[in-house]
Amino acid sequence: MKITINLVAWNGKKYLPFCLDSIAKQTFRDFSLLILDNGSTDGTVEYLKSLNPLIPNTKIIFNEKNVGFAGGHNQAFKMSESDYVLMLNQDIILEPDFLEKVVDFMDKNEDAGVVTGKLLRWDFNENKKTEFLDSAGLKIFRSHRVIELGGEEKDGEKWSYPAEVFGVSGAAPIYRRKALKEVMLGDEQFFDEDFFSYKEDVDLAYRLRLFGWKAWFLPEAKAYHDRTARTNGTEDADVIKNRKNKSDFVNYHSYKNHLFFLIKNLTWPVILRSFSQIFVYELKKFGYILIFETSTLKCLVEFFKKLPKIYKKRKIILEKKKVRTKDITKWFGLEIVKKIEKKSRDVVAIRATNPLDVSIIILNYKTKGLLRECLRVIKAVSPKLNYEIIVVDNGSGDGTGKMMKEEFSETKFIASDRNLGYAAGNNLGIKEAKGRYVMIMNADIIIFPESIEKLVSYMDTHRDVGIVAPKLLNPDRTLQDSCYRLPSFWIPVFRRTPLGKIDFAKKELDKYLMKDWDHSSEREVDWLLGGCLLICKEALSGLGLLDERYFAYFDDVDLCRSMWENKWKVVYYPEVSMIHFHRRESADGKWWNGIFKKTTRIHIKSWITYFKKWGFENKVGEVQITKL
């Protein structure tokens, strides 16, 4: 199974029909469900025993006593072997595509230890889904107070973009098994069972950060939560109000576990940098408890009794931690909220300046059939953007013009009377383009639904990127080489002759093709294959048009290098995939036959042009290589 849903229930009979119904409706089906009842006394046990097996691969476990949120999830985790684990509260309902969205994201982002969807409030009493946020992750202050990011705000544009966050709420987190196994403490516990309930998610979030794992907010994956204990608000009055609204049981464990959390996880450099904020916050909290909430003081007996165990855990954590102090302290405060808000404002401003999102320029040369299929697919997926399509035919002479007139008369068509090459042909389209982004696309590209929208959204929210390109796949869905380091002078020789089979040449080619990386994560690269590139029009205006000295080959290398030289980033974005019917002629047939082909002569000419223009120092390449 790809993912296991671990649902730990305790006196949740009223919630379970809604929660289980939402699980049954998931579009992603490669999952198993493990329900663990934690000694319920409200009829939950009887309800679970009476269930019809509507959800395949379901297992139900009944505990005689309540072992707590932490103990229950640790117990359930040991019973599964899936890549990912969704630890689900009983008071959650999932949108049908929730699992589909999070599994896809986790598959493509291997450094993500945990993901949260967009949790919105569910008014259970009215059985109503609201537009108010419950959680978009966890926000931590220098005082080490932790609250729900976005809690109780109305959902809107600024919460529509994925963002890395400090950590995630324990209501519906999706963890990577590999990450949980790495941060486990004694007795195979990732959730600390000394906590019993409350603040385990905060403790685990901090530990994942210490071990170098990332946490992400994924707004496309939506769920609804009827939260019992709320912890939002930044002022003292908000803290007091929250504590008054919680039961004695919640306040007891919440305070005890907060102290455990501080002792376990805070390094001395963090303590020294944040001492005044931590001291003041803890002093005010203790003063309030001492005067107005004396029942909570009982937790100090358990706290001191378990303190030696907590110190042992602290030692293990600090010995194994992998990150620097600044990797933790950068999350203190409201920076992530401001970052998300700025993204939203920037996108609105960008769209206001030019309502035409993208100009799709398709260059064609004697590939009429592929061009027809490319245009049909674009029309079928119907990108939800304001876009124009400009087809440039490079003197094909194969009836492309007639086809365009008869089948795609609404598409702008530019016909050249001769083959101008890649750069000059695309320049004809660029001169006519009105969009704020230009997408240069070969006629042998097939897009998937939302491909173009995702690329445009990425550019809208990354204003320092000049070019972004998708992951390109071969027709059999295998990975196609499409991002590279800058070439040394000998790379074309190694690729076109048997010299490439010699050990030192193979190592050089592997470095050039970035074989030391699995191409599954977003990354800045030296250059991208020109099969499909989304280019910022503002960046392109600063460069001018494509260099027409390149008829074919090295034109895409030159364009990307020019972007870097002008302080624009070039990014490979595998969140988006496209199919490319690309054939490298140098890989076809016997190598000596290729030497006499016209394409080889063109390649050599472009090769010489490139190195005459840029010289032999791969400055951009050296910078990129150091990032490995």
XYZ file of C-alpha atoms in Angstrom:
628
model
C 0.000 0.000 0.000
C 1.186 3.520 -0.791
C -0.436 5.142 2.237
C -2.042 3.971 5.460
C -4.752 5.953 7.219
C -4.366 5.512 10.973
C -7.574 6.662 12.647
C -7.285 6.707 16.457
C -10.754 7.040 17.964
C -11.829 7.852 21.494
C -15.478 8.505 22.330
C -16.032 9.669 18.772
C -19.187 7.845 17.802
C -20.883 11.055 16.645
C -18.015 11.888 14.246
C -17.142 8.498 12.779
C -19.964 8.140 10.202
C -18.908 11.436 8.579
C -15.180 10.731 8.785
C -15.450 7.187 7.403
C -17.770 8.297 4.608
C -15.158 10.845 3.454
C -12.486 8.116 3.468
C -14.682 5.790 1.388
C -15.063 8.510 -1.286
C -11.320 9.025 -1.896
C -10.318 9.047 -5.573
C -6.901 7.578 -4.693
C -7.455 3.908 -3.857
C -4.011 2.513 -2.998
C -4.523 2.881 0.750
C -5.374 0.812 3.794
C -7.343 1.925 6.842
C -6.488 1.009 10.417
C -8.995 2.104 13.069
C -7.771 1.902 16.647
C -10.305 2.478 19.401
C -8.701 3.831 22.547
C -11.031 2.375 25.177
C -14.150 4.340 24.224
C -17.195 4.291 26.505
C -19.754 6.179 24.398
C -20.873 3.370 22.087
C -17.987 3.779 19.635
C -16.930 0.158 20.147
C -20.403 -1.154 19.338
C -20.644 1.129 16.309
C -17.309 -0.080 14.915
C -18.231 -3.729 15.466
C -21.448 -3.233 13.506
C -19.767 -1.644 10.482
C -20.161 -3.213 7.076
C -16.774 -3.463 5.291
C -17.469 -0.626 2.841
C -13.790 0.348 2.743
C -11.423 -2.400 1.486
C -8.257 -3.208 3.445
C -9.728 -2.062 6.756
C -8.570 -3.372 10.116
C -10.079 -2.449 13.498
C -8.209 -2.755 16.812
C -9.848 -2.363 20.229
C -7.759 -1.249 23.214
C -9.169 -2.006 26.639
C -7.836 1.268 28.017
C -6.955 4.690 26.619
C -3.231 4.753 25.833
C -3.441 8.349 24.633
C -3.100 10.028 21.269
C 0.656 9.376 21.209
C 0.451 5.753 22.317
C -2.406 4.989 19.958
C -0.647 6.334 16.883
C 2.654 4.674 17.817
C 0.791 1.384 18.178
C -0.976 1.792 14.819
C 2.235 2.812 13.021
C 3.886 -0.509 13.910
C 1.086 -2.370 12.125
C 1.723 -0.837 8.689
C 4.542 -0.709 6.146
C 3.315 1.935 3.674
C 5.486 4.766 2.338
C 3.247 7.403 3.927
C 0.971 7.545 6.950
C -2.050 9.823 7.385
C -2.685 10.213 11.118
C -6.316 11.170 11.175
C -8.439 12.657 13.920
C -11.984 11.337 14.207
C -13.367 14.882 13.876
C -12.014 15.341 10.332
C -13.755 14.985 6.978
C -11.633 14.793 3.817
C -12.389 16.120 0.378
C -12.486 13.255 -2.193
C -9.125 14.139 -3.812
C -7.266 14.701 -0.515
C -5.152 11.529 -0.666
C -4.527 11.924 -4.400
C -3.099 15.417 -3.927
C -0.874 14.671 -0.934
C 0.545 11.407 -2.310
C 1.435 13.120 -5.595
C 3.175 15.948 -3.710
C 5.101 13.610 -1.401
C 6.230 11.479 -4.345
C 7.687 14.551 -6.034
C 9.277 16.152 -2.944
C 11.506 13.628 -1.236
C 12.781 16.091 1.379
C 9.240 16.641 2.666
C 8.966 14.774 5.940
C 5.381 15.851 6.509
C 2.586 17.631 4.657
C -0.633 19.236 5.803
C -3.544 20.065 3.585
C -5.653 23.170 3.989
C -7.715 22.451 7.108
C -10.939 24.457 7.247
C -13.402 24.639 10.116
C -16.280 22.212 10.235
C -19.284 23.283 12.270
C -20.369 19.835 13.433
C -23.508 21.010 15.246
C -24.803 22.553 12.038
C -23.058 19.941 9.830
C -21.678 22.832 7.822
C -18.356 23.293 6.052
C -17.173 26.863 6.643
C -14.811 29.195 4.780
C -12.679 29.791 7.878
C -9.250 28.247 8.261
C -8.546 25.806 11.035
C -4.854 25.331 10.247
C -2.344 25.856 7.465
C 0.491 24.506 9.601
C 2.236 25.579 12.794
C 3.719 28.994 13.520
C 6.401 29.326 16.183
C 7.474 32.469 18.031
C 10.832 33.238 19.611
C 9.186 32.639 22.977
C 8.445 29.117 21.677
C 4.761 29.624 21.838
C 3.270 27.682 18.927
C -0.092 28.421 17.298
C -2.022 27.318 14.234
C -0.984 29.244 11.122
C -4.012 31.040 9.692
C -6.304 29.728 12.430
C -9.803 31.252 12.253
C -8.940 33.545 9.316
C -11.276 33.520 6.343
C -9.945 31.515 3.435
C -8.773 33.627 0.514
C -6.227 34.183 -2.248
C -3.219 34.297 0.065
C -3.907 30.749 1.280
C -3.962 29.336 -2.266
C -0.225 28.728 -2.694
C 1.916 25.848 -1.391
C 4.423 26.996 1.204
C 7.037 25.490 3.443
C 5.995 25.903 7.092
C 7.659 25.247 10.441
C 5.508 22.197 11.191
C 1.980 20.831 10.896
C -1.014 20.268 13.106
C -1.694 16.785 14.476
C -5.268 16.757 13.164
C -4.519 15.287 9.719
C -0.759 15.195 9.034
C 0.720 12.996 6.320
C 4.150 11.737 7.381
C 6.847 10.023 5.374
C 7.650 6.701 7.043
C 11.378 7.194 6.442
C 11.277 10.520 8.329
C 9.391 9.077 11.313
C 11.749 6.138 11.638
C 14.717 8.510 11.623
C 13.391 10.678 14.478
C 12.135 7.842 16.685
C 13.168 7.783 20.326
C 13.270 4.739 22.607
C 10.693 1.963 22.238
C 10.061 3.005 18.611
C 8.205 6.155 19.617
C 7.963 9.084 17.221
C 5.138 10.584 19.277
C 6.436 10.822 22.846
C 4.123 8.696 24.996
C 5.093 10.648 28.105
C 2.980 13.418 26.559
C -0.153 11.182 26.479
C -2.170 13.833 24.597
C -1.685 17.408 23.297
C 1.467 19.111 21.982
C 2.826 15.852 20.521
C 2.545 17.416 17.057
C 4.596 20.448 18.168
C 7.249 18.242 19.739
C 7.495 16.082 16.613
C 7.528 19.120 14.309
C 10.530 20.587 16.141
C 12.359 17.243 16.101
C 11.776 16.775 12.355
C 13.270 20.230 11.803
C 16.285 19.370 13.964
C 16.822 16.290 11.808
C 16.616 18.282 8.563
C 13.149 17.309 7.298
C 10.834 19.871 5.703
C 7.153 20.499 6.402
C 4.758 21.776 3.732
C 1.334 23.365 3.497
C -0.533 22.036 0.434
C -3.718 24.073 -0.160
C -5.024 21.870 -2.999
C -5.640 19.101 -0.452
C -8.626 20.203 1.631
C -10.141 18.786 4.806
C -12.535 20.067 7.479
C -11.993 19.910 11.249
C -14.284 20.370 14.233
C -11.526 21.446 16.636
C -11.994 21.077 20.399
C -8.913 22.930 21.686
C -7.927 26.191 19.971
C -4.600 27.923 20.545
C -4.628 30.982 18.309
C -4.061 34.676 18.928
C -0.779 36.407 19.725
C -1.743 38.686 22.605
C -1.838 37.796 26.316
C -5.622 38.214 26.320
C -5.880 35.623 23.546
C -3.801 33.166 25.550
C -5.985 33.635 28.638
C -9.185 33.278 26.602
C -7.917 30.064 25.022
C -7.003 28.558 28.377
C -10.400 29.434 29.869
C -12.133 27.661 26.988
C -10.178 24.430 27.560
C -10.996 21.682 30.027
C -8.830 20.932 33.070
C -7.685 17.750 31.306
C -6.449 19.704 28.255
C -4.743 22.438 30.314
C -3.044 19.826 32.529
C -1.454 17.967 29.629
C -0.893 21.059 27.514
C 1.220 22.799 30.182
C 3.137 19.670 31.205
C 3.891 18.802 27.588
C 4.976 22.329 26.762
C 7.634 22.095 29.474
C 8.695 18.667 28.191
C 8.923 20.117 24.679
C 11.236 22.944 25.789
C 13.575 20.706 27.758
C 13.797 18.027 25.056
C 14.418 20.113 21.977
C 15.985 23.509 22.652
C 19.721 23.693 22.020
C 21.854 26.022 24.132
C 22.458 28.473 21.238
C 18.684 28.741 20.727
C 18.108 29.218 24.464
C 20.721 31.977 24.655
C 19.319 33.815 21.633
C 15.719 33.573 22.838
C 16.177 33.598 26.615
C 14.407 36.873 27.388
C 11.356 36.044 25.268
C 11.083 32.508 26.678
C 11.582 33.682 30.279
C 8.937 36.424 30.073
C 6.386 34.170 28.383
C 6.895 31.318 30.836
C 6.812 33.678 33.828
C 3.486 35.191 32.756
C 1.999 31.774 32.056
C 3.102 30.357 35.415
C 1.790 33.434 37.210
C -1.629 33.018 35.609
C -1.749 29.306 36.474
C -0.645 29.991 40.047
C -3.502 32.453 40.618
C -6.357 31.469 38.284
C -5.757 27.870 37.251
C -4.428 26.042 40.291
C -5.755 22.678 39.113
C -3.071 22.685 36.401
C -0.347 22.772 39.060
C -0.989 19.077 39.681
C 0.853 18.350 36.435
C 4.138 19.412 38.084
C 4.150 16.183 40.103
C 4.164 14.141 36.891
C 6.581 16.602 35.294
C 9.286 16.178 37.953
C 8.716 12.433 38.152
C 9.398 12.042 34.416
C 12.116 14.675 34.178
C 15.053 12.194 34.188
C 13.493 10.362 31.207
C 13.021 13.635 29.369
C 16.697 14.541 29.858
C 17.732 11.183 28.400
C 15.603 11.894 25.340
C 17.137 15.358 25.058
C 20.596 13.828 24.938
C 19.597 11.465 22.125
C 17.993 14.263 20.091
C 20.884 16.702 20.408
C 23.439 14.035 19.558
C 21.588 13.165 16.344
C 20.445 16.614 15.180
C 21.660 17.633 11.726
C 20.842 21.319 11.283
C 22.428 24.575 12.339
C 20.930 27.002 14.830
C 19.870 29.437 12.100
C 17.851 26.670 10.428
C 15.604 26.726 13.499
C 15.666 30.417 14.457
C 14.688 31.557 10.938
C 11.175 30.254 11.660
C 10.622 32.429 14.735
C 7.950 35.088 14.287
C 5.575 35.982 11.477
C 7.922 35.748 8.501
C 6.101 32.872 6.840
C 2.759 34.698 7.065
C 4.268 37.816 5.502
C 5.839 35.688 2.779
C 2.509 34.067 1.887
C 0.723 37.453 1.971
C 3.395 39.015 -0.259
C 2.992 36.194 -2.770
C -0.718 36.910 -2.941
C -0.243 40.685 -3.397
C 2.423 40.156 -6.053
C 0.229 37.809 -8.073
C -2.707 40.224 -8.009
C -0.445 43.109 -9.083
C 1.168 41.069 -11.869
C -2.169 39.967 -13.306
C -3.484 43.532 -13.189
C -0.648 44.841 -15.379
C -1.307 42.334 -18.176
C -4.463 40.205 -18.195
C -3.072 37.994 -20.997
C -1.201 35.327 -19.032
C 0.809 33.487 -21.646
C 1.608 33.403 -25.342
C 2.179 29.800 -26.467
C 4.544 29.752 -29.426
C 4.698 26.435 -31.286
C 7.485 26.100 -33.832
C 6.837 23.554 -36.581
C 9.025 22.067 -39.282
C 7.633 19.142 -41.266
C 5.772 17.680 -38.259
C 2.213 18.406 -39.367
C 0.759 15.318 -37.658
C 2.450 16.059 -34.344
C 1.396 19.718 -34.565
C -2.231 18.678 -35.102
C -2.115 16.425 -32.012
C -0.379 19.099 -29.927
C -3.051 21.704 -30.754
C -5.900 19.253 -30.227
C -4.617 18.360 -26.763
C -4.231 22.028 -25.767
C -7.777 22.645 -26.919
C -9.031 19.551 -25.063
C -7.433 20.407 -21.708
C -8.509 24.037 -22.171
C -6.073 25.827 -19.812
C -7.925 28.004 -17.292
C -5.889 31.056 -18.249
C -6.028 33.972 -20.645
C -3.742 32.716 -23.388
C -3.010 32.942 -27.085
C -1.463 30.367 -29.408
C 0.938 31.408 -32.156
C 2.044 28.716 -34.603
C 5.189 29.448 -36.615
C 5.844 27.188 -39.609
C 9.467 27.121 -40.726
C 8.894 26.566 -44.446
C 7.670 22.975 -44.070
C 6.005 22.752 -47.479
C 3.947 19.791 -46.278
C 0.472 21.307 -46.209
C 0.725 22.685 -42.670
C -0.735 26.027 -43.789
C -3.786 24.361 -45.306
C -4.331 22.262 -42.172
C -4.155 25.351 -39.964
C -6.678 27.196 -42.122
C -9.142 24.290 -42.218
C -8.818 22.891 -38.665
C -7.413 25.676 -36.484
C -8.514 28.889 -38.158
C -8.855 30.658 -34.768
C -5.127 30.175 -34.079
C -2.651 32.822 -35.174
C -0.443 31.375 -37.912
C 2.867 32.730 -39.189
C 4.365 31.073 -42.254
C 8.004 31.488 -43.202
C 8.967 30.762 -46.793
C 12.107 28.926 -45.614
C 13.540 27.157 -42.608
C 14.958 29.879 -40.373
C 16.084 27.518 -37.618
C 15.049 27.305 -33.973
C 16.113 30.756 -32.764
C 14.963 32.848 -35.734
C 11.740 30.873 -36.101
C 10.797 31.369 -32.458
C 11.727 35.040 -32.711
C 8.957 35.490 -35.303
C 6.464 34.329 -32.681
C 8.055 36.264 -29.804
C 7.719 39.529 -31.737
C 3.952 38.949 -31.965
C 3.486 37.687 -28.384
C 1.324 39.811 -26.068
C 1.368 37.676 -22.890
C 3.407 38.455 -19.817
C 4.981 35.003 -20.262
C 6.129 33.331 -23.464
C 5.969 29.551 -23.724
C 8.273 28.193 -26.408
C 6.945 24.756 -27.270
C 7.979 22.230 -29.885
C 5.229 20.676 -31.995
C 6.177 17.247 -30.580
C 5.040 18.136 -27.027
C 1.898 16.732 -25.398
C 0.656 18.524 -22.290
C -1.408 17.183 -19.385
C -4.330 18.963 -17.674
C -3.231 21.939 -15.521
C 0.367 21.758 -16.849
C 0.420 25.301 -18.183
C -1.551 26.710 -15.238
C 0.962 25.278 -12.760
C 3.940 26.677 -14.648
C 2.328 30.136 -14.855
C 1.414 30.002 -11.155
C 5.014 29.101 -10.324
C 6.350 32.062 -12.292
C 3.793 34.405 -10.726
C 5.064 33.490 -7.265
C 8.800 33.362 -8.073
C 9.657 36.769 -9.443
C 13.400 36.099 -9.707
C 12.944 33.205 -12.159
C 13.488 33.910 -15.850
C 12.825 30.430 -17.229
C 11.001 27.443 -15.800
C 10.538 24.106 -17.544
C 8.602 20.912 -16.766
C 9.890 17.385 -16.412
C 9.923 15.870 -19.903
C 8.942 12.240 -20.398
C 9.523 9.898 -23.306
C 6.371 8.442 -24.939
C 6.800 5.335 -22.739
C 6.707 7.647 -19.663
C 10.390 7.147 -18.795
C 12.424 10.180 -17.778
C 13.964 12.182 -20.607
C 17.194 14.131 -20.094
C 16.147 17.775 -20.117
C 18.339 19.683 -17.648
C 22.093 19.919 -17.657
C 25.248 21.548 -16.405
C 27.047 23.821 -18.836
C 29.056 21.789 -21.359
C 32.807 21.563 -21.463
C 34.380 21.863 -24.909
C 34.604 18.072 -25.262
C 30.999 17.158 -24.398
C 29.746 17.136 -28.047
C 32.673 14.905 -28.998
C 31.933 12.472 -26.174
C 28.245 12.353 -27.105
C 28.776 11.762 -30.839
C 31.725 9.340 -30.835
C 32.866 6.136 -29.070
C 35.134 8.272 -26.867
C 32.088 8.694 -24.642
C 32.466 5.059 -23.515
C 35.880 5.660 -21.912
C 35.679 5.900 -18.102
C 36.824 9.510 -17.711
C 34.473 10.596 -20.536
C 31.552 8.697 -18.990
C 32.148 10.505 -15.696
C 32.228 13.825 -17.524
C 28.997 12.995 -19.357
C 27.296 11.852 -16.143
C 28.198 15.162 -14.528
C 26.927 17.073 -17.568
C 23.644 15.087 -17.570
C 23.273 15.547 -13.778
C 23.146 11.787 -13.163
C 24.060 12.404 -9.497
C 20.488 13.562 -8.913
C 17.164 11.769 -9.454
C 15.388 14.738 -11.117
C 12.381 14.371 -8.815
C 12.626 17.737 -7.030
C 12.535 21.389 -8.026
C 16.018 22.762 -8.647
C 17.975 25.635 -10.167
C 19.980 24.321 -13.116
C 22.473 25.681 -15.635
C 20.320 25.113 -18.680
C 17.145 23.403 -19.880
C 16.268 21.604 -23.092
C 14.314 23.896 -25.427
C 11.433 21.448 -25.981
C 9.165 23.481 -23.691
C 10.252 26.596 -21.817
C 8.105 29.154 -20.005
C 9.951 32.467 -20.178
C 9.270 35.667 -18.285
C 8.635 38.386 -20.889
C 10.242 40.993 -18.629
C 13.422 38.918 -18.444
C 13.397 38.288 -22.180
C 12.989 42.004 -22.911
C 16.226 42.654 -21.052
C 18.051 40.060 -23.136
C 16.584 40.825 -26.526
C 15.537 38.041 -28.873
C 17.113 34.595 -29.182
C 20.569 34.647 -30.772
C 19.926 33.844 -34.449
C 23.523 32.797 -35.073
C 22.387 29.389 -33.809
C 20.382 27.607 -36.500
C 19.935 24.604 -34.223
C 21.759 23.206 -31.167
C 23.226 25.310 -28.346
C 20.453 27.919 -28.769
C 18.775 26.763 -25.536
C 22.136 26.619 -23.720
C 22.866 30.156 -24.871
C 19.439 31.461 -23.799
C 19.678 29.974 -20.312
C 23.232 31.172 -19.831
C 22.173 34.668 -20.864
C 19.432 34.519 -18.211
C 21.958 33.651 -15.507
C 24.305 36.397 -16.704
C 21.446 38.877 -16.307
C 20.621 37.680 -12.746
C 17.562 35.629 -13.697
C 17.232 32.083 -12.385
C 16.638 29.005 -14.521
C 14.528 26.349 -12.780
C 13.574 22.733 -13.435
C 10.066 22.102 -12.019
C 9.078 18.404 -12.009
C 5.730 19.123 -10.364
C 4.665 19.490 -14.008
C 5.281 16.764 -16.593
C 4.889 16.719 -20.379
C 5.513 14.113 -23.055
C 8.188 14.919 -25.632
C 8.601 12.877 -28.848
C 12.255 13.853 -28.955
C 14.872 11.970 -30.947
C 18.556 12.720 -30.574
C 19.973 12.003 -34.002
C 23.467 11.523 -32.634
C 22.129 8.451 -30.822
C 20.707 6.863 -33.997
C 22.629 4.304 -36.012
C 26.402 3.980 -36.304
C 28.452 6.910 -35.066
C 30.491 7.211 -38.261
C 27.340 7.628 -40.348
C 26.364 10.595 -38.179
C 29.607 12.438 -38.893
C 28.545 13.081 -42.498
C 25.014 14.259 -41.737
C 23.956 17.867 -42.270
C 22.754 18.020 -38.648
C 26.276 17.169 -37.472
C 27.715 20.062 -39.473
C 25.074 22.375 -37.962
C 25.915 21.039 -34.485
C 29.638 21.708 -34.994
C 28.978 25.224 -36.255
C 26.784 26.027 -33.238
C 29.370 24.439 -30.944
C 32.077 26.746 -32.294
C 29.736 29.761 -32.136
C 28.893 29.039 -28.511
C 32.489 28.754 -27.312
C 33.580 31.785 -29.330
C 30.820 33.773 -27.581
C 31.219 32.470 -24.025
C 34.768 31.154 -23.831
C 35.769 28.007 -21.990
C 34.982 28.955 -18.374
C 31.739 27.471 -17.101
C 31.158 29.986 -14.323
C 27.474 29.250 -13.967
C 28.192 25.537 -14.013
C 30.761 25.838 -11.235
C 28.258 27.681 -9.048
C 25.581 25.046 -9.652
C 27.910 22.127 -9.020
C 28.782 23.447 -5.569
C 25.093 23.147 -4.624
C 25.178 19.341 -4.791
